[in-house]
Amino acid sequence: MAPTIASAAQDGFTNASSYDQHRPSYPPEVVVELLKQLQVDGVTAARIADLAAGTGKFTELLAAREEDYEILAIEPQADMRRELAKKDLKGVTVLEGDAVNMPVESQSIDAVITAQDIFGTGFANDEALQEIHRVLQPAGVFAMVWNIEDYNSPKSWTPRTKWEAKMKDVTWSFDDQKTRFRDEIWRQVFDKQLESTPFTIQSAQPLFSLPLGEGSAETLKWMTRDAVWERYRTLSHIAVLEGEELAKVKQQIFEAMDGDDVEENEKGEVALHGHTVCHANYLATQRQVATPILCFSRRIAADLN
């Protein structure tokens, strides 16, 4: 069965090389702590599925580790897969698939990670949880990690500057009916595991531990204004814009970057703020107590690579 890809992702990520060039990597401190909580830190040849691997921003970090992980980079979008395959990363097999259709044997994976995506399909659903549950070993762990700039954050978050708040207003002015991290409704797929009726309450059994273990690390990146725009343009709902509509958005973003609270260094670069956010949990099986884990509890300031 061919992977199902949200139209915004299919159209917005066709320029995979631009995505790879302008999207950030992940703070080293977060990666180290995450792998410890996934129980694969120091485990030689652990089998990891990088779900919705994209162009391999997170895959590269896994491949560079000394554990010689066996990494299955699963990605539904063809342009993204080609960009990732060109990197020829150590221990990485690039596969076509998504969160509801992984070409992986049952109970064969030590850890599943999805970075910068919601279950690899642009939306979270019960089918995805069931598929992730299928491929994980009984003691396996599933983790999600995102880089979230202040301009692309949930409404409940407060940007650290006025100019980034203006950019956030532009982001939220678009509504293409696609579920993203900033919508905060993706959590519902986990909450529904505990929903029951008088007929099912005795047998209700969640697939994953609840509540979600989670953590957040502050990030800071110094970038030229042009680089900020190029990164902003990689958002899927912005990447599909053309002509006057794209020009209007670009003007709004550059006007925001002329704000009186923009912090600028001696190189003329501006300080772009964000968070790296992580959620993870064990399988809820008879052999693994449903215990939530915290990906990382300390708050850190990290300069993204």
Coordinates of N, CA and C in Angstrom, one line a residue, residues 131-263:
E131 N 0.1 0.9 14.5 CA 1.3 0.4 13.7 C 2.6 0.6 14.4
I132 N 2.7 1.7 15.1 CA 4.0 1.9 15.9 C 4.0 0.9 17.0
H133 N 2.9 0.6 17.6 CA 2.9 -0.5 18.7 C 3.3 -1.8 18.1
R134 N 2.8 -2.1 16.8 CA 3.1 -3.4 16.2 C 4.6 -3.6 16.0
V135 N 5.4 -2.6 15.6 CA 6.8 -2.8 15.2 C 7.7 -2.8 16.4
L136 N 7.3 -2.2 17.5 CA 8.1 -2.1 18.7 C 8.2 -3.4 19.4
Q137 N 9.4 -3.6 19.9 CA 9.6 -4.7 20.9 C 8.8 -4.4 22.2
P138 N 8.5 -5.5 23.0 CA 7.7 -5.2 24.2 C 8.3 -4.2 25.1
A139 N 9.6 -4.0 25.1 CA 10.2 -3.0 26.0 C 10.6 -1.7 25.2
G140 N 10.0 -1.6 24.0 CA 10.4 -0.5 23.2 C 9.8 0.8 23.6
V141 N 10.3 1.9 23.1 CA 9.9 3.3 23.4 C 9.6 4.0 22.1
F142 N 8.6 4.8 22.2 CA 8.2 5.7 21.0 C 8.4 7.2 21.5
A143 N 9.1 8.0 20.7 CA 9.4 9.3 21.0 C 9.1 10.3 19.8
M144 N 8.6 11.5 20.2 CA 8.4 12.5 19.2 C 9.2 13.7 19.6
V145 N 9.9 14.4 18.6 CA 10.7 15.6 18.9 C 10.4 16.6 17.8
W146 N 10.3 17.8 18.2 CA 10.1 18.9 17.3 C 11.0 20.1 17.6
N147 N 11.5 20.8 16.6 CA 12.0 22.2 16.7 C 10.9 23.1 16.4
I148 N 10.5 23.9 17.4 CA 9.4 24.9 17.2 C 9.9 26.3 17.4
E149 N 10.0 27.1 16.3 CA 10.3 28.5 16.5 C 9.2 29.2 17.1
D150 N 9.4 30.3 17.8 CA 8.4 31.1 18.4 C 7.3 31.5 17.4
Y151 N 7.7 31.7 16.2 CA 6.8 32.2 15.2 C 5.8 31.1 14.7
N152 N 6.1 29.9 15.1 CA 5.3 28.7 14.6 C 4.8 27.9 15.8
S153 N 4.6 28.6 16.9 CA 4.3 27.9 18.2 C 2.7 27.9 18.4
P154 N 2.3 27.1 19.3 CA 0.8 27.1 19.7 C 0.4 28.5 20.2
K155 N -0.9 28.7 20.1 CA -1.5 30.0 20.5 C -1.2 30.2 22.0
S156 N -1.2 29.1 22.8 CA -1.0 29.3 24.2 C 0.4 29.7 24.6
W157 N 1.4 29.6 23.7 CA 2.7 30.0 24.0 C 2.9 31.5 23.7
T158 N 3.8 32.2 24.5 CA 4.0 33.6 24.3 C 5.4 33.8 23.7
P159 N 5.5 34.3 22.5 CA 6.8 34.6 21.9 C 7.7 35.5 22.8
R160 N 9.0 35.4 22.7 CA 9.8 36.2 23.6 C 10.1 37.6 23.1
T161 N 9.7 37.9 21.8 CA 9.8 39.2 21.3 C 8.6 39.6 20.6
K162 N 8.4 40.9 20.5 CA 7.2 41.4 19.7 C 7.3 41.1 18.2
W163 N 8.5 41.2 17.7 CA 8.6 41.0 16.3 C 8.3 39.5 15.9
E164 N 8.7 38.6 16.8 CA 8.4 37.2 16.5 C 6.9 36.9 16.8
A165 N 6.3 37.7 17.6 CA 4.9 37.6 17.8 C 4.1 38.0 16.5
K166 N 4.7 39.0 15.9 CA 4.1 39.5 14.6 C 4.2 38.4 13.5
M167 N 5.4 37.7 13.5 CA 5.5 36.6 12.6 C 4.6 35.5 12.9
K168 N 4.3 35.3 14.2 CA 3.4 34.2 14.6 C 2.0 34.5 14.1
D169 N 1.6 35.8 14.2 CA 0.3 36.2 13.7 C 0.2 35.9 12.2
V170 N 1.2 36.1 11.4 CA 1.2 35.7 10.0 C 1.0 34.2 9.8
T171 N 1.7 33.5 10.6 CA 1.6 32.0 10.6 C 0.2 31.6 10.8
W172 N -0.4 32.1 11.8 CA -1.8 31.7 12.2 C -2.8 32.3 11.3
S173 N -2.5 33.2 10.4 CA -3.4 33.8 9.5 C -3.8 32.8 8.4
F174 N -3.1 31.7 8.3 CA -3.3 30.6 7.3 C -4.0 29.5 8.0
D175 N -5.1 29.0 7.4 CA -5.8 27.8 8.0 C -6.1 26.9 6.8
D176 N -5.2 25.9 6.6 CA -5.5 24.9 5.5 C -6.0 23.6 6.1
Q177 N -6.5 23.6 7.3 CA -7.2 22.5 7.9 C -6.3 21.3 8.1
K178 N -5.0 21.5 8.2 CA -4.1 20.4 8.4 C -3.6 20.5 9.8
T179 N -3.5 19.3 10.5 CA -3.1 19.2 11.9 C -1.6 19.4 12.0
R180 N -1.1 20.3 12.8 CA 0.3 20.5 13.1 C 0.5 20.6 14.6
F181 N 1.8 20.5 15.0 CA 2.1 20.6 16.4 C 1.5 21.8 17.0
R182 N 1.5 23.0 16.4 CA 1.0 24.2 17.0 C -0.5 24.1 17.3
D183 N -1.2 23.2 16.7 CA -2.7 23.1 17.0 C -2.9 22.4 18.3
E184 N -2.0 21.7 18.8 CA -2.1 21.0 20.1 C -3.2 20.0 20.2
I185 N -3.8 19.6 19.1 CA -4.9 18.6 19.2 C -4.4 17.2 18.9
W186 N -3.1 17.1 18.6 CA -2.5 15.8 18.3 C -2.5 14.9 19.5
R187 N -2.5 15.5 20.7 CA -2.5 14.8 22.0 C -3.7 13.9 22.1
Q188 N -4.8 14.3 21.4 CA -6.1 13.6 21.6 C -6.0 12.2 21.3
V189 N -5.1 11.8 20.3 CA -5.0 10.4 20.0 C -4.5 9.5 21.1
F190 N -3.7 10.1 22.0 CA -3.3 9.4 23.2 C -4.4 9.4 24.3
D191 N -5.0 10.5 24.4 CA -6.1 10.6 25.4 C -7.2 9.6 25.1
K192 N -7.5 9.4 23.8 CA -8.6 8.5 23.4 C -8.4 7.1 23.9
Q193 N -7.1 6.8 24.1 CA -6.8 5.4 24.6 C -7.5 5.0 25.8
L194 N -7.8 6.0 26.7 CA -8.5 5.8 27.9 C -10.0 6.0 27.9
E195 N -10.5 6.4 26.7 CA -11.9 6.6 26.6 C -12.6 5.3 26.6
S196 N -13.7 5.2 27.3 CA -14.4 3.9 27.4 C -15.9 4.1 27.6
T197 N -16.7 3.1 27.5 CA -18.1 3.1 27.8 C -18.4 2.2 28.9
P198 N -19.6 2.1 29.4 CA -19.9 1.1 30.5 C -19.6 -0.3 30.0
F199 N -19.6 -0.5 28.7 CA -19.4 -1.9 28.2 C -17.9 -2.2 28.0
T200 N -17.0 -1.2 28.0 CA -15.6 -1.5 27.7 C -14.7 -1.1 28.8
I201 N -15.2 -0.5 29.8 CA -14.3 0.1 30.9 C -13.4 -1.0 31.5
Q202 N -14.0 -2.2 31.7 CA -13.2 -3.2 32.4 C -12.0 -3.7 31.5
S203 N -12.1 -3.6 30.2 CA -11.1 -4.2 29.3 C -10.3 -3.1 28.7
A204 N -10.5 -1.9 29.0 CA -9.7 -0.8 28.3 C -8.3 -1.0 28.6
Q205 N -7.4 -1.0 27.6 CA -6.0 -1.1 27.7 C -5.3 -0.2 26.7
P206 N -4.6 0.8 27.2 CA -3.9 1.7 26.3 C -2.8 1.0 25.6
L207 N -2.4 1.5 24.4 CA -1.3 0.9 23.7 C 0.0 1.5 24.3
F208 N 0.0 2.7 24.8 CA 1.2 3.4 25.3 C 0.9 4.0 26.7
S209 N 2.0 4.2 27.4 CA 1.9 4.7 28.7 C 1.3 6.1 28.7
L210 N 0.6 6.4 29.8 CA 0.0 7.8 30.0 C 0.3 8.2 31.4
P211 N 0.5 9.5 31.6 CA 0.5 10.6 30.6 C 1.8 10.6 29.8
L212 N 1.8 11.4 28.8 CA 3.1 11.5 28.0 C 4.2 12.1 28.9
G213 N 5.4 11.5 28.8 CA 6.6 12.1 29.3 C 7.0 13.2 28.4
E214 N 7.4 14.3 28.9 CA 7.7 15.4 28.0 C 8.7 16.4 28.6
G215 N 9.3 17.1 27.7 CA 10.3 18.1 28.1 C 10.4 19.2 27.0
S216 N 11.0 20.3 27.4 CA 11.2 21.4 26.5 C 12.5 22.1 26.8
A217 N 13.3 22.4 25.7 CA 14.6 23.1 25.8 C 14.5 24.4 25.0
E218 N 14.9 25.5 25.6 CA 14.9 26.7 24.8 C 16.1 26.7 23.8
T219 N 15.8 27.3 22.7 CA 16.9 27.4 21.6 C 17.1 28.8 21.1
L220 N 18.2 29.1 20.7 CA 18.6 30.4 20.1 C 19.5 30.2 18.9
K221 N 19.1 30.9 17.9 CA 19.9 30.8 16.7 C 20.1 32.2 16.1
W222 N 21.4 32.6 15.8 CA 21.7 33.9 15.1 C 21.6 33.7 13.6
M223 N 20.8 34.4 12.9 CA 20.6 34.2 11.5 C 20.5 35.6 10.8
T224 N 20.9 35.7 9.6 CA 20.6 36.9 8.8 C 19.1 36.9 8.5
R225 N 18.7 38.1 8.2 CA 17.2 38.3 7.9 C 16.8 37.4 6.7
D226 N 17.7 37.3 5.7 CA 17.4 36.5 4.5 C 17.3 35.0 4.9
A227 N 18.1 34.6 5.8 CA 18.1 33.2 6.3 C 16.8 32.9 7.1
V228 N 16.4 33.9 7.9 CA 15.2 33.7 8.7 C 14.0 33.6 7.7
W229 N 14.0 34.4 6.6 CA 12.9 34.2 5.6 C 13.0 32.9 4.9
E230 N 14.1 32.4 4.6 CA 14.3 31.2 3.9 C 13.8 30.0 4.8
R231 N 14.1 30.1 6.1 CA 13.6 29.1 7.0 C 12.1 29.2 7.1
Y232 N 11.6 30.4 7.3 CA 10.1 30.5 7.4 C 9.4 30.0 6.2
R233 N 10.0 30.1 5.0 CA 9.4 29.7 3.8 C 9.4 28.2 3.6
T234 N 10.1 27.5 4.5 CA 10.0 26.0 4.4 C 8.8 25.5 5.1
L235 N 8.1 26.3 5.9 CA 6.8 25.8 6.4 C 5.9 25.4 5.3
S236 N 5.3 24.2 5.4 CA 4.6 23.6 4.3 C 3.5 24.5 3.7
H237 N 2.8 25.2 4.6 CA 1.7 26.1 4.1 C 2.2 27.4 3.5
I238 N 3.4 27.7 3.7 CA 4.1 28.9 3.1 C 4.7 28.5 1.8
A239 N 5.3 27.3 1.8 CA 6.1 26.8 0.7 C 5.2 26.7 -0.6
V240 N 3.9 26.5 -0.4 CA 3.0 26.3 -1.6 C 2.6 27.7 -2.2
L241 N 2.9 28.8 -1.5 CA 2.4 30.1 -2.0 C 3.2 30.5 -3.2
E242 N 2.6 31.3 -4.0 CA 3.3 31.9 -5.2 C 2.8 33.3 -5.5
G243 N 3.6 34.0 -6.3 CA 3.2 35.3 -6.8 C 2.9 36.3 -5.8
E244 N 1.8 37.1 -5.9 CA 1.5 38.2 -5.0 C 1.3 37.7 -3.6
E245 N 0.7 36.6 -3.4 CA 0.4 36.1 -2.1 C 1.8 35.8 -1.3
L246 N 2.7 35.2 -2.0 CA 4.0 34.9 -1.4 C 4.8 36.3 -1.2
A247 N 4.7 37.2 -2.1 CA 5.3 38.5 -1.9 C 4.8 39.2 -0.7
K248 N 3.5 39.1 -0.5 CA 2.8 39.8 0.6 C 3.3 39.2 1.9
V249 N 3.4 37.9 2.0 CA 3.9 37.3 3.2 C 5.4 37.7 3.5
K250 N 6.2 37.7 2.4 CA 7.6 38.1 2.6 C 7.7 39.5 3.1
Q251 N 6.9 40.4 2.6 CA 6.9 41.8 3.1 C 6.5 41.9 4.5
Q252 N 5.5 41.1 5.0 CA 5.1 41.1 6.4 C 6.2 40.6 7.3
I253 N 6.9 39.6 6.8 CA 8.0 39.0 7.6 C 9.2 40.0 7.8
F254 N 9.6 40.6 6.7 CA 10.7 41.6 6.8 C 10.3 42.8 7.5
E255 N 9.0 43.2 7.5 CA 8.6 44.3 8.3 C 8.6 44.0 9.8
A256 N 8.3 42.8 10.1 CA 8.4 42.3 11.5 C 9.8 42.3 12.0
M257 N 10.8 42.0 11.1 CA 12.2 41.9 11.5 C 12.8 43.3 11.6
D258 N 12.0 44.3 11.2 CA 12.5 45.7 11.4 C 12.0 46.3 12.8
G259 N 11.4 45.5 13.6 CA 10.9 45.9 14.9 C 11.9 46.5 15.8
D260 N 11.5 47.3 16.8 CA 12.4 48.0 17.6 C 13.0 47.0 18.7
D261 N 12.5 45.8 18.8 CA 13.0 44.9 19.9 C 13.8 43.8 19.2
V262 N 14.2 43.9 18.0 CA 15.0 42.9 17.3 C 16.4 43.0 17.9
E263 N 16.9 41.8 18.4 CA 18.3 41.8 18.9 C 19.2 41.4 17.7

